Amino acid sequence: MTLIKSISGIRGTIGGKVGDNLTPLDAVKFASAYGTFLKEQGTKDKLKVVIGRDARISGPMIHNLVVNTLIGLGIDVIDLGLSTTPTVEVAVPLEQADGGIILTASHNPKQWNALKLLNAKGEFLSGADGAKILAIAANEAFDFSTVDNLGEVIQNDAYMDIHIDEVLNLPLVDAAAVAKRKFKVVVDGVNSSGGIIIPKLLEQMGVEVVKLYCTPDGHFPHNPEPLKEHLGDICKLVLEEQADFGIVVDPDVDRLAFISNDGEMFGEEYTLVAVADYVLSKTPGNTVSNMSSSRALRDITVKHNGSYEASAVGEVNVVEKMKATQAVIGGEGNGGIIYPELHYGRDSLVGVALFLTHLAQLDTTVADLRASYPQYFMSKNKIELTPQIDVDGVMATIAKNYASADISTLDGVKIDFPTEWVHLRKSNTEPIIRIYTEAPTQAEADALATRFVNELKSVAGI
């Protein structure tokens, strides 16, 4: 396994050889590079960094290594302990910190962990800044502090509650209206920090909560990526409990998926669609999602007389495009909601609160709400990579083969056909090529995916 270094952070599997996986030495090396980068950028004598982690098993080990590395650089640490990605993003500006680190591999299985790096705004670093950090790490250009100038740790375990308060104070969140509806909701927290913070939020909005896998011990009971094939248990429990719907989050709580009252997937692509529908109905404006996201957001935006644009995949790219177009809401089709009214980061708490308020103002079920939106179906596939595969060459060949089509090479290769599309790209988080397709029916989406999987394998010679 190659250690993956990208705009999504530094991530790898725990154990193995230095430089191949996320070993203790690698954690120290990249934490040192990040801290050194902040010191080079800063003008203050004393810097401050916020750190939080999800509940995965390797979290305490990586956490201790990173915290003490920053202390060794003379940087103070605001330690949130068990937390979420959006909570750390909220905390950085509130603490007037110089940056933040979230220790999480997001949706990856338990053997993975990562350092996700933030700037002083609580937003993910740009590609240029990430490149500077990698250069510092490669050169091991670290200068640690003397004993009289070491950093210190300030423990602060209040930020989950602070985050909830920030969400409930948003003008478009109406907890009183939600409480009147007496909703019953099942929550799958995949045994990470979402199992703490999502039920807390719901209870403060007057929602009855049925907990499933909400013990934050890091033993994920199923693959933590919130896809249909991993969520049989909650789909069944929503029906058994006669719940209004179900909520699923990934381990660091920046991806959000719903289960409709009929036990079927609402569709992670439609999380953003539904929340955007509500936000645009109250505050008309523009939207942004990435190139792998559903056309349904475009349709909803046009319905509300707004303008939609697509960015390259990656939260930092979505945020950049949102700022450029002054989008009032955006995100990614993987269930990531970015609502600038609070912060420029994917935030499941914001998504849950806005969705509940939307539902409270409608006389409908979640299943009927889903049926009211434009109907598109997606297929998400992947091909495992080996070092022998020339990915750039494979992509160039595919682009050449479809040169006469409506094609974009902004991020991999995306081909828009009249009623369907395919997006092929190398993942930022795993050694794979992702193949996303969308069409008016599931059968057509699956057929298009199979066609391009076979074409990719043929071109790659596998």
Tab-separated table of C-alpha atoms in Angstrom:
chain	number	residue	atom	x	y	z
A	1	MET	CA	0.000	0.000	0.000
A	2	THR	CA	1.405	3.398	-0.984
A	3	LEU	CA	0.944	6.230	1.479
A	4	ILE	CA	-1.558	8.576	-0.175
A	5	LYS	CA	-0.777	12.295	-0.179
A	6	SER	CA	-3.430	14.549	-1.675
A	7	ILE	CA	-5.722	17.533	-1.131
A	8	SER	CA	-7.780	15.176	1.043
A	9	GLY	CA	-4.876	14.817	3.495
A	10	ILE	CA	-2.167	12.324	4.372
A	11	ARG	CA	-3.688	8.888	4.780
A	12	GLY	CA	-2.635	5.272	4.879
A	13	THR	CA	-3.084	1.981	6.680
A	14	ILE	CA	-1.674	1.472	10.157
A	15	GLY	CA	1.486	-0.620	10.499
A	16	GLY	CA	4.035	-1.819	7.970
A	17	LYS	CA	7.130	-0.089	6.672
A	18	VAL	CA	7.943	3.595	7.002
A	19	GLY	CA	6.956	5.511	3.870
A	20	ASP	CA	4.600	2.769	2.700
A	21	ASN	CA	1.886	3.134	5.318
A	22	LEU	CA	0.847	5.529	8.072
A	23	THR	CA	3.425	4.424	10.634
A	24	PRO	CA	4.268	6.364	13.823
A	25	LEU	CA	7.316	7.852	12.085
A	26	ASP	CA	5.165	9.004	9.150
A	27	ALA	CA	2.634	10.591	11.514
A	28	VAL	CA	5.417	12.517	13.260
A	29	LYS	CA	7.028	13.484	9.952
A	30	PHE	CA	3.889	14.972	8.406
A	31	ALA	CA	2.775	16.628	11.655
A	32	SER	CA	6.249	18.192	11.793
A	33	ALA	CA	5.908	19.391	8.208
A	34	TYR	CA	2.497	20.926	8.887
A	35	GLY	CA	3.676	22.663	12.039
A	36	THR	CA	6.772	23.953	10.256
A	37	PHE	CA	4.593	25.250	7.415
A	38	LEU	CA	2.426	27.188	9.887
A	39	LYS	CA	5.490	28.669	11.564
A	40	GLU	CA	6.845	29.799	8.205
A	41	GLN	CA	3.506	31.390	7.292
A	42	GLY	CA	2.747	32.976	10.639
A	43	THR	CA	3.694	36.311	12.096
A	44	LYS	CA	2.810	35.517	15.714
A	45	ASP	CA	5.363	34.424	18.286
A	46	LYS	CA	3.083	31.656	19.529
A	47	LEU	CA	0.902	29.548	17.260
A	48	LYS	CA	-2.192	27.551	18.144
A	49	VAL	CA	-3.672	24.466	16.420
A	50	VAL	CA	-6.999	22.708	17.084
A	51	ILE	CA	-6.951	18.904	16.998
A	52	GLY	CA	-9.789	16.375	17.078
A	53	ARG	CA	-10.177	12.736	16.104
A	54	ASP	CA	-12.820	10.198	15.192
A	55	ALA	CA	-13.271	6.974	17.204
A	56	ARG	CA	-11.210	4.592	15.071
A	57	ILE	CA	-8.968	2.220	17.024
A	58	SER	CA	-5.673	3.832	15.983
A	59	GLY	CA	-6.956	7.298	16.908
A	60	PRO	CA	-5.420	7.628	20.395
A	61	MET	CA	-1.995	6.500	19.149
A	62	ILE	CA	-1.913	8.864	16.157
A	63	HIS	CA	-3.436	11.618	18.301
A	64	ASN	CA	-0.665	11.412	20.913
A	65	LEU	CA	2.049	11.388	18.262
A	66	VAL	CA	0.660	14.439	16.458
A	67	VAL	CA	-0.083	16.453	19.605
A	68	ASN	CA	3.380	15.914	21.053
A	69	THR	CA	5.050	16.681	17.742
A	70	LEU	CA	3.343	20.069	17.636
A	71	ILE	CA	4.323	20.696	21.259
A	72	GLY	CA	7.902	19.934	20.261
A	73	LEU	CA	7.650	22.623	17.597
A	74	GLY	CA	6.560	25.152	20.199
A	75	ILE	CA	2.921	25.175	19.061
A	76	ASP	CA	0.029	25.211	21.540
A	77	VAL	CA	-2.680	22.600	20.976
A	78	ILE	CA	-6.404	22.984	21.630
A	79	ASP	CA	-7.296	19.322	22.103
A	80	LEU	CA	-10.965	18.511	21.419
A	81	GLY	CA	-10.393	14.782	21.907
A	82	LEU	CA	-13.130	12.671	20.329
A	83	SER	CA	-14.750	14.976	17.793
A	84	THR	CA	-15.919	15.320	14.193
A	85	THR	CA	-14.450	16.920	11.097
A	86	PRO	CA	-17.023	19.747	10.955
A	87	THR	CA	-16.663	20.349	14.707
A	88	VAL	CA	-12.938	20.982	14.301
A	89	GLU	CA	-13.680	23.224	11.310
A	90	VAL	CA	-16.073	25.262	13.460
A	91	ALA	CA	-13.618	25.403	16.373
A	92	VAL	CA	-10.604	26.766	14.466
A	93	PRO	CA	-11.987	30.285	13.806
A	94	LEU	CA	-13.833	30.405	17.139
A	95	GLU	CA	-10.528	29.720	18.897
A	96	GLN	CA	-8.696	32.165	16.598
A	97	ALA	CA	-6.302	29.296	15.907
A	98	ASP	CA	-3.711	29.199	13.147
A	99	GLY	CA	-4.878	25.848	11.819
A	100	GLY	CA	-6.429	22.509	12.627
A	101	ILE	CA	-5.887	18.792	12.192
A	102	ILE	CA	-8.598	16.152	12.065
A	103	LEU	CA	-7.339	12.625	12.631
A	104	THR	CA	-9.684	10.504	10.547
A	105	ALA	CA	-9.721	8.444	7.394
A	106	SER	CA	-13.344	9.439	6.856
A	107	HIS	CA	-15.247	6.593	5.141
A	108	ASN	CA	-12.234	4.240	4.877
A	109	PRO	CA	-12.264	0.960	6.879
A	110	LYS	CA	-10.810	0.700	10.379
A	111	GLN	CA	-7.232	-0.135	9.320
A	112	TRP	CA	-6.902	3.343	7.810
A	113	ASN	CA	-6.200	6.678	9.447
A	114	ALA	CA	-5.200	10.123	8.203
A	115	LEU	CA	-4.215	13.684	8.980
A	116	LYS	CA	-6.663	16.144	7.400
A	117	LEU	CA	-5.146	19.612	7.493
A	118	LEU	CA	-6.942	22.964	7.895
A	119	ASN	CA	-5.954	26.608	7.542
A	120	ALA	CA	-6.770	29.451	9.942
A	121	LYS	CA	-10.286	29.725	8.480
A	122	GLY	CA	-11.027	26.111	9.395
A	123	GLU	CA	-10.989	25.152	5.709
A	124	PHE	CA	-8.947	22.508	3.925
A	125	LEU	CA	-5.586	23.631	2.616
A	126	SER	CA	-5.173	24.581	-1.026
A	127	GLY	CA	-3.237	22.335	-3.384
A	128	ALA	CA	-0.363	24.827	-3.385
A	129	ASP	CA	-0.122	24.820	0.409
A	130	GLY	CA	-0.339	21.038	0.464
A	131	ALA	CA	2.578	20.868	-1.969
A	132	LYS	CA	4.655	23.089	0.333
A	133	ILE	CA	4.000	20.756	3.252
A	134	LEU	CA	5.000	17.703	1.216
A	135	ALA	CA	8.231	19.460	0.211
A	136	ILE	CA	9.021	20.269	3.856
A	137	ALA	CA	8.363	16.627	4.776
A	138	ALA	CA	10.540	15.320	1.938
A	139	ASN	CA	13.442	17.562	2.986
A	140	GLU	CA	12.822	16.968	6.704
A	141	ALA	CA	13.312	20.709	7.131
A	142	PHE	CA	12.182	20.794	10.756
A	143	ASP	CA	13.450	23.062	13.522
A	144	PHE	CA	12.136	21.984	16.913
A	145	SER	CA	11.859	24.254	19.927
A	146	THR	CA	14.127	24.420	22.951
A	147	VAL	CA	12.907	23.209	26.322
A	148	ASP	CA	11.854	26.697	27.427
A	149	ASN	CA	9.721	27.246	24.340
A	150	LEU	CA	7.698	24.037	24.076
A	151	GLY	CA	3.993	24.263	23.367
A	152	GLU	CA	1.253	23.302	25.779
A	153	VAL	CA	-2.010	21.396	25.561
A	154	ILE	CA	-5.371	22.960	26.420
A	155	GLN	CA	-8.116	20.357	26.748
A	156	ASN	CA	-11.573	21.438	25.567
A	157	ASP	CA	-14.291	18.816	25.372
A	158	ALA	CA	-17.146	21.328	24.982
A	159	TYR	CA	-17.000	21.756	21.225
A	160	MET	CA	-19.542	19.117	20.262
A	161	ASP	CA	-22.088	21.076	22.307
A	162	ILE	CA	-20.824	24.388	20.921
A	163	HIS	CA	-21.162	23.016	17.387
A	164	ILE	CA	-24.755	21.942	18.068
A	165	ASP	CA	-25.543	25.414	19.458
A	166	GLU	CA	-24.074	27.059	16.341
A	167	VAL	CA	-26.286	24.887	14.125
A	168	LEU	CA	-29.454	25.504	16.164
A	169	ASN	CA	-28.832	29.258	16.024
A	170	LEU	CA	-28.930	29.322	12.209
A	171	PRO	CA	-31.891	31.418	10.927
A	172	LEU	CA	-33.173	28.619	8.674
A	173	VAL	CA	-33.165	26.015	11.463
A	174	ASP	CA	-36.496	25.878	13.327
A	175	ALA	CA	-36.180	23.475	16.237
A	176	ALA	CA	-39.601	24.447	17.616
A	177	ALA	CA	-41.337	23.483	14.361
A	178	VAL	CA	-39.461	20.180	14.316
A	179	ALA	CA	-40.380	19.411	17.921
A	180	LYS	CA	-44.084	19.905	17.164
A	181	ARG	CA	-43.948	17.135	14.545
A	182	LYS	CA	-42.704	14.569	17.096
A	183	PHE	CA	-40.469	12.804	14.599
A	184	LYS	CA	-38.961	9.409	15.360
A	185	VAL	CA	-35.552	8.817	13.767
A	186	VAL	CA	-33.109	5.894	13.724
A	187	VAL	CA	-29.410	6.864	13.834
A	188	ASP	CA	-26.519	4.672	12.640
A	189	GLY	CA	-23.324	6.243	14.013
A	190	VAL	CA	-21.053	3.412	12.752
A	191	ASN	CA	-19.605	3.257	16.317
A	192	SER	CA	-17.779	6.568	15.939
A	193	SER	CA	-18.271	10.148	17.096
A	194	GLY	CA	-21.459	10.557	15.045
A	195	GLY	CA	-23.076	8.211	17.525
A	196	ILE	CA	-22.637	10.920	20.153
A	197	ILE	CA	-23.244	14.191	18.358
A	198	ILE	CA	-26.145	13.328	16.016
A	199	PRO	CA	-28.422	11.938	18.781
A	200	LYS	CA	-27.568	15.009	20.927
A	201	LEU	CA	-28.612	17.335	18.127
A	202	LEU	CA	-31.827	15.418	17.463
A	203	GLU	CA	-32.821	15.326	21.120
A	204	GLN	CA	-32.336	19.099	21.369
A	205	MET	CA	-34.710	19.447	18.404
A	206	GLY	CA	-37.377	17.360	20.149
A	207	VAL	CA	-36.851	14.218	18.068
A	208	GLU	CA	-37.239	10.695	19.461
A	209	VAL	CA	-33.985	8.843	18.744
A	210	VAL	CA	-33.468	5.118	18.194
A	211	LYS	CA	-29.736	4.404	18.345
A	212	LEU	CA	-27.967	1.827	16.187
A	213	TYR	CA	-24.187	1.368	16.400
A	214	CYS	CA	-23.703	4.533	18.440
A	215	THR	CA	-20.978	3.276	20.819
A	216	PRO	CA	-17.793	5.183	19.865
A	217	ASP	CA	-15.332	2.299	20.193
A	218	GLY	CA	-14.017	2.342	16.606
A	219	HIS	CA	-15.169	-1.202	15.843
A	220	PHE	CA	-17.137	-0.424	12.708
A	221	PRO	CA	-20.023	-2.926	12.438
A	222	HIS	CA	-20.132	-2.587	8.650
A	223	ASN	CA	-18.169	-0.895	5.896
A	224	PRO	CA	-18.305	2.756	7.035
A	225	GLU	CA	-18.988	4.220	3.597
A	226	PRO	CA	-22.730	5.071	3.697
A	227	LEU	CA	-23.757	3.153	0.576
A	228	LYS	CA	-26.891	1.014	0.145
A	229	GLU	CA	-25.037	-2.312	0.206
A	230	HIS	CA	-23.679	-1.523	3.702
A	231	LEU	CA	-26.897	-0.339	5.346
A	232	GLY	CA	-29.219	-3.322	5.555
A	233	ASP	CA	-29.479	-3.172	9.342
A	234	ILE	CA	-30.755	0.398	9.562
A	235	CYS	CA	-33.125	-0.084	6.626
A	236	LYS	CA	-34.670	-2.991	8.508
A	237	LEU	CA	-34.792	-1.118	11.822
A	238	VAL	CA	-36.517	1.937	10.330
A	239	LEU	CA	-39.379	-0.352	9.289
A	240	GLU	CA	-39.457	-2.265	12.583
A	241	GLU	CA	-39.579	0.981	14.600
A	242	GLN	CA	-42.063	2.604	12.198
A	243	ALA	CA	-39.686	5.558	12.202
A	244	ASP	CA	-40.132	8.669	10.085
A	245	PHE	CA	-36.677	8.093	8.604
A	246	GLY	CA	-33.118	7.012	9.347
A	247	ILE	CA	-29.841	8.905	9.481
A	248	VAL	CA	-26.450	7.457	8.597
A	249	VAL	CA	-23.124	9.269	8.941
A	250	ASP	CA	-19.553	8.204	8.259
A	251	PRO	CA	-16.940	8.002	11.057
A	252	ASP	CA	-15.977	11.707	10.959
A	253	VAL	CA	-19.536	12.975	10.343
A	254	ASP	CA	-19.037	14.940	7.124
A	255	ARG	CA	-21.116	12.583	4.961
A	256	LEU	CA	-24.854	12.209	5.484
A	257	ALA	CA	-27.345	9.715	4.093
A	258	PHE	CA	-31.037	9.206	4.841
A	259	ILE	CA	-33.233	6.102	4.895
A	260	SER	CA	-36.847	6.824	3.901
A	261	ASN	CA	-39.784	5.718	6.037
A	262	ASP	CA	-40.349	2.765	3.678
A	263	GLY	CA	-36.908	1.345	4.513
A	264	GLU	CA	-35.426	2.334	1.168
A	265	MET	CA	-32.426	4.573	0.593
A	266	PHE	CA	-33.303	8.237	0.139
A	267	GLY	CA	-30.087	8.291	-1.855
A	268	GLU	CA	-26.904	10.008	-0.685
A	269	GLU	CA	-26.975	12.058	-3.897
A	270	TYR	CA	-30.356	13.431	-2.848
A	271	THR	CA	-29.224	14.571	0.609
A	272	LEU	CA	-27.802	17.738	-0.954
A	273	VAL	CA	-30.740	18.033	-3.362
A	274	ALA	CA	-33.331	18.051	-0.555
A	275	VAL	CA	-31.405	20.437	1.689
A	276	ALA	CA	-30.703	22.759	-1.248
A	277	ASP	CA	-34.398	22.715	-2.173
A	278	TYR	CA	-35.231	24.041	1.293
A	279	VAL	CA	-32.412	26.605	1.447
A	280	LEU	CA	-33.132	27.938	-2.066
A	281	SER	CA	-36.829	28.285	-1.244
A	282	LYS	CA	-35.878	30.704	1.561
A	283	THR	CA	-32.690	32.311	0.196
A	284	PRO	CA	-32.544	32.101	-3.618
A	285	GLY	CA	-29.059	31.927	-5.092
A	286	ASN	CA	-26.465	29.761	-6.754
A	287	THR	CA	-25.264	26.226	-6.023
A	288	VAL	CA	-22.156	24.132	-6.640
A	289	SER	CA	-21.407	20.426	-6.493
A	290	ASN	CA	-18.603	18.334	-7.907
A	291	MET	CA	-18.508	16.703	-11.328
A	292	SER	CA	-19.439	13.293	-9.921
A	293	SER	CA	-22.688	14.562	-8.408
A	294	SER	CA	-26.240	14.168	-9.683
A	295	ARG	CA	-27.843	16.422	-12.290
A	296	ALA	CA	-30.765	16.705	-9.864
A	297	LEU	CA	-29.090	19.600	-8.014
A	298	ARG	CA	-28.850	21.512	-11.271
A	299	ASP	CA	-32.566	20.913	-11.900
A	300	ILE	CA	-33.571	22.069	-8.400
A	301	THR	CA	-31.376	25.158	-8.687
A	302	VAL	CA	-32.939	26.123	-12.014
A	303	LYS	CA	-36.406	25.616	-10.498
A	304	HIS	CA	-35.512	28.274	-7.926
A	305	ASN	CA	-34.075	30.586	-10.627
A	306	GLY	CA	-30.483	30.077	-9.528
A	307	SER	CA	-27.319	29.152	-11.386
A	308	TYR	CA	-25.522	25.813	-10.949
A	309	GLU	CA	-21.841	25.070	-11.583
A	310	ALA	CA	-19.723	21.936	-11.196
A	311	SER	CA	-16.223	21.789	-9.722
A	312	ALA	CA	-13.473	19.202	-9.710
A	313	VAL	CA	-13.907	16.512	-7.040
A	314	GLY	CA	-12.581	17.415	-3.606
A	315	GLU	CA	-14.013	19.635	-0.895
A	316	VAL	CA	-11.388	22.351	-1.420
A	317	ASN	CA	-12.375	22.570	-5.096
A	318	VAL	CA	-16.080	22.801	-4.288
A	319	VAL	CA	-15.431	25.544	-1.733
A	320	GLU	CA	-13.285	27.514	-4.179
A	321	LYS	CA	-16.054	27.388	-6.795
A	322	MET	CA	-18.714	28.274	-4.192
A	323	LYS	CA	-16.810	31.379	-3.174
A	324	ALA	CA	-16.264	32.386	-6.802
A	325	THR	CA	-19.991	32.076	-7.603
A	326	GLN	CA	-21.277	33.273	-4.196
A	327	ALA	CA	-23.222	30.025	-3.849
A	328	VAL	CA	-25.672	29.907	-0.939
A	329	ILE	CA	-25.295	26.139	-0.616
A	330	GLY	CA	-23.189	23.424	-2.170
A	331	GLY	CA	-21.429	20.183	-1.480
A	332	GLU	CA	-20.788	16.786	-2.922
A	333	GLY	CA	-23.079	14.007	-4.056
A	334	ASN	CA	-21.588	11.667	-1.458
A	335	GLY	CA	-23.852	13.269	1.144
A	336	GLY	CA	-21.655	16.255	1.928
A	337	ILE	CA	-23.523	19.499	2.740
A	338	ILE	CA	-21.604	22.798	2.690
A	339	TYR	CA	-23.623	25.714	4.077
A	340	PRO	CA	-21.529	28.917	4.170
A	341	GLU	CA	-23.891	30.571	6.659
A	342	LEU	CA	-22.041	28.496	9.294
A	343	HIS	CA	-18.749	27.465	7.647
A	344	TYR	CA	-17.191	26.266	4.403
A	345	GLY	CA	-17.003	22.566	5.210
A	346	ARG	CA	-19.114	19.444	4.748
A	347	ASP	CA	-21.280	19.216	7.842
A	348	SER	CA	-23.777	16.470	8.619
A	349	LEU	CA	-25.222	18.401	11.571
A	350	VAL	CA	-26.156	21.302	9.324
A	351	GLY	CA	-27.659	18.844	6.849
A	352	VAL	CA	-29.732	17.067	9.509
A	353	ALA	CA	-31.080	20.308	11.033
A	354	LEU	CA	-32.011	21.864	7.677
A	355	PHE	CA	-33.580	18.622	6.412
A	356	LEU	CA	-35.681	18.255	9.568
A	357	THR	CA	-36.867	21.863	9.297
A	358	HIS	CA	-37.738	21.295	5.630
A	359	LEU	CA	-39.688	18.140	6.502
A	360	ALA	CA	-41.461	19.850	9.421
A	361	GLN	CA	-42.862	22.481	7.044
A	362	LEU	CA	-44.224	19.882	4.609
A	363	ASP	CA	-47.205	17.589	4.947
A	364	THR	CA	-45.460	14.603	3.426
A	365	THR	CA	-43.403	11.521	4.193
A	366	VAL	CA	-39.704	11.214	3.441
A	367	ALA	CA	-40.453	8.622	0.750
A	368	ASP	CA	-42.921	10.966	-0.954
A	369	LEU	CA	-40.455	13.852	-0.705
A	370	ARG	CA	-37.843	11.746	-2.476
A	371	ALA	CA	-40.347	10.840	-5.201
A	372	SER	CA	-41.061	14.539	-5.794
A	373	TYR	CA	-37.528	15.243	-7.010
A	374	PRO	CA	-36.152	14.689	-10.541
A	375	GLN	CA	-35.469	10.992	-10.936
A	376	TYR	CA	-31.895	10.026	-11.723
A	377	PHE	CA	-30.070	6.837	-10.875
A	378	MET	CA	-26.370	6.358	-10.298
A	379	SER	CA	-23.916	3.508	-10.416
A	380	LYS	CA	-20.624	3.814	-8.527
A	381	ASN	CA	-17.855	1.401	-9.378
A	382	LYS	CA	-14.087	1.200	-9.069
A	383	ILE	CA	-11.052	-0.564	-10.461
A	384	GLU	CA	-8.122	-1.428	-8.181
A	385	LEU	CA	-4.832	0.050	-9.347
A	386	THR	CA	-1.433	-1.599	-9.534
A	387	PRO	CA	1.895	0.234	-9.923
A	388	GLN	CA	2.141	-1.068	-13.499
A	389	ILE	CA	-0.963	0.784	-14.701
A	390	ASP	CA	-0.307	4.075	-16.499
A	391	VAL	CA	-3.421	5.865	-15.260
A	392	ASP	CA	-2.721	9.098	-17.132
A	393	GLY	CA	-2.186	7.156	-20.334
A	394	VAL	CA	-5.408	5.191	-19.830
A	395	MET	CA	-7.397	8.392	-19.251
A	396	ALA	CA	-5.826	10.059	-22.291
A	397	THR	CA	-6.826	7.134	-24.484
A	398	ILE	CA	-10.426	7.209	-23.258
A	399	ALA	CA	-10.579	10.983	-23.837
A	400	LYS	CA	-9.220	10.524	-27.358
A	401	ASN	CA	-11.763	7.790	-28.100
A	402	TYR	CA	-14.621	10.135	-27.146
A	403	ALA	CA	-13.157	13.389	-28.477
A	404	SER	CA	-16.292	14.085	-30.522
A	405	ALA	CA	-18.552	13.885	-27.435
A	406	ASP	CA	-19.323	16.550	-24.801
A	407	ILE	CA	-16.209	15.874	-22.730
A	408	SER	CA	-14.390	17.527	-19.827
A	409	THR	CA	-10.884	16.743	-18.587
A	410	LEU	CA	-10.972	19.160	-15.644
A	411	ASP	CA	-10.858	16.199	-13.262
A	412	GLY	CA	-10.187	12.869	-14.924
A	413	VAL	CA	-12.562	12.376	-17.834
A	414	LYS	CA	-16.272	13.215	-17.765
A	415	ILE	CA	-18.425	12.461	-20.801
A	416	ASP	CA	-21.913	13.956	-21.003
A	417	PHE	CA	-24.330	12.099	-23.234
A	418	PRO	CA	-27.837	13.496	-23.935
A	419	THR	CA	-29.598	11.605	-21.126
A	420	GLU	CA	-26.709	10.139	-19.113
A	421	TRP	CA	-23.077	10.734	-18.142
A	422	VAL	CA	-19.943	8.907	-16.986
A	423	HIS	CA	-17.104	10.292	-14.871
A	424	LEU	CA	-13.778	8.459	-14.657
A	425	ARG	CA	-11.133	9.664	-12.217
A	426	LYS	CA	-8.300	8.559	-10.006
A	427	SER	CA	-9.332	8.687	-6.343
A	428	ASN	CA	-7.700	11.154	-3.931
A	429	THR	CA	-8.218	8.769	-1.013
A	430	GLU	CA	-7.684	5.212	-2.304
A	431	PRO	CA	-5.496	3.525	-4.979
A	432	ILE	CA	-8.407	3.097	-7.387
A	433	ILE	CA	-10.044	4.526	-10.491
A	434	ARG	CA	-13.641	5.529	-9.762
A	435	ILE	CA	-16.324	5.042	-12.405
A	436	TYR	CA	-19.487	7.050	-11.719
A	437	THR	CA	-22.467	6.966	-14.075
A	438	GLU	CA	-25.938	8.496	-14.013
A	439	ALA	CA	-28.980	7.795	-16.173
A	440	PRO	CA	-32.818	7.973	-16.081
A	441	THR	CA	-33.032	4.339	-14.865
A	442	GLN	CA	-30.846	2.132	-12.688
A	443	ALA	CA	-30.522	-0.426	-15.463
A	444	GLU	CA	-29.183	2.206	-17.855
A	445	ALA	CA	-26.749	3.549	-15.248
A	446	ASP	CA	-25.489	0.034	-14.500
A	447	ALA	CA	-25.135	-0.792	-18.188
A	448	LEU	CA	-23.136	2.390	-18.831
A	449	ALA	CA	-20.894	1.594	-15.869
A	450	THR	CA	-20.272	-1.970	-17.076
A	451	ARG	CA	-19.418	-0.662	-20.513
A	452	PHE	CA	-16.778	1.742	-19.178
A	453	VAL	CA	-15.347	-0.701	-16.647
A	454	ASN	CA	-14.723	-3.048	-19.553
A	455	GLU	CA	-13.284	-0.254	-21.709
A	456	LEU	CA	-10.926	0.832	-18.925
A	457	LYS	CA	-9.743	-2.719	-18.330
A	458	SER	CA	-9.189	-3.209	-22.051
A	459	VAL	CA	-7.157	-0.017	-22.412
A	460	ALA	CA	-5.186	-0.769	-19.223
A	461	GLY	CA	-4.567	-4.359	-20.261
A	462	ILE	CA	-6.087	-5.928	-17.157
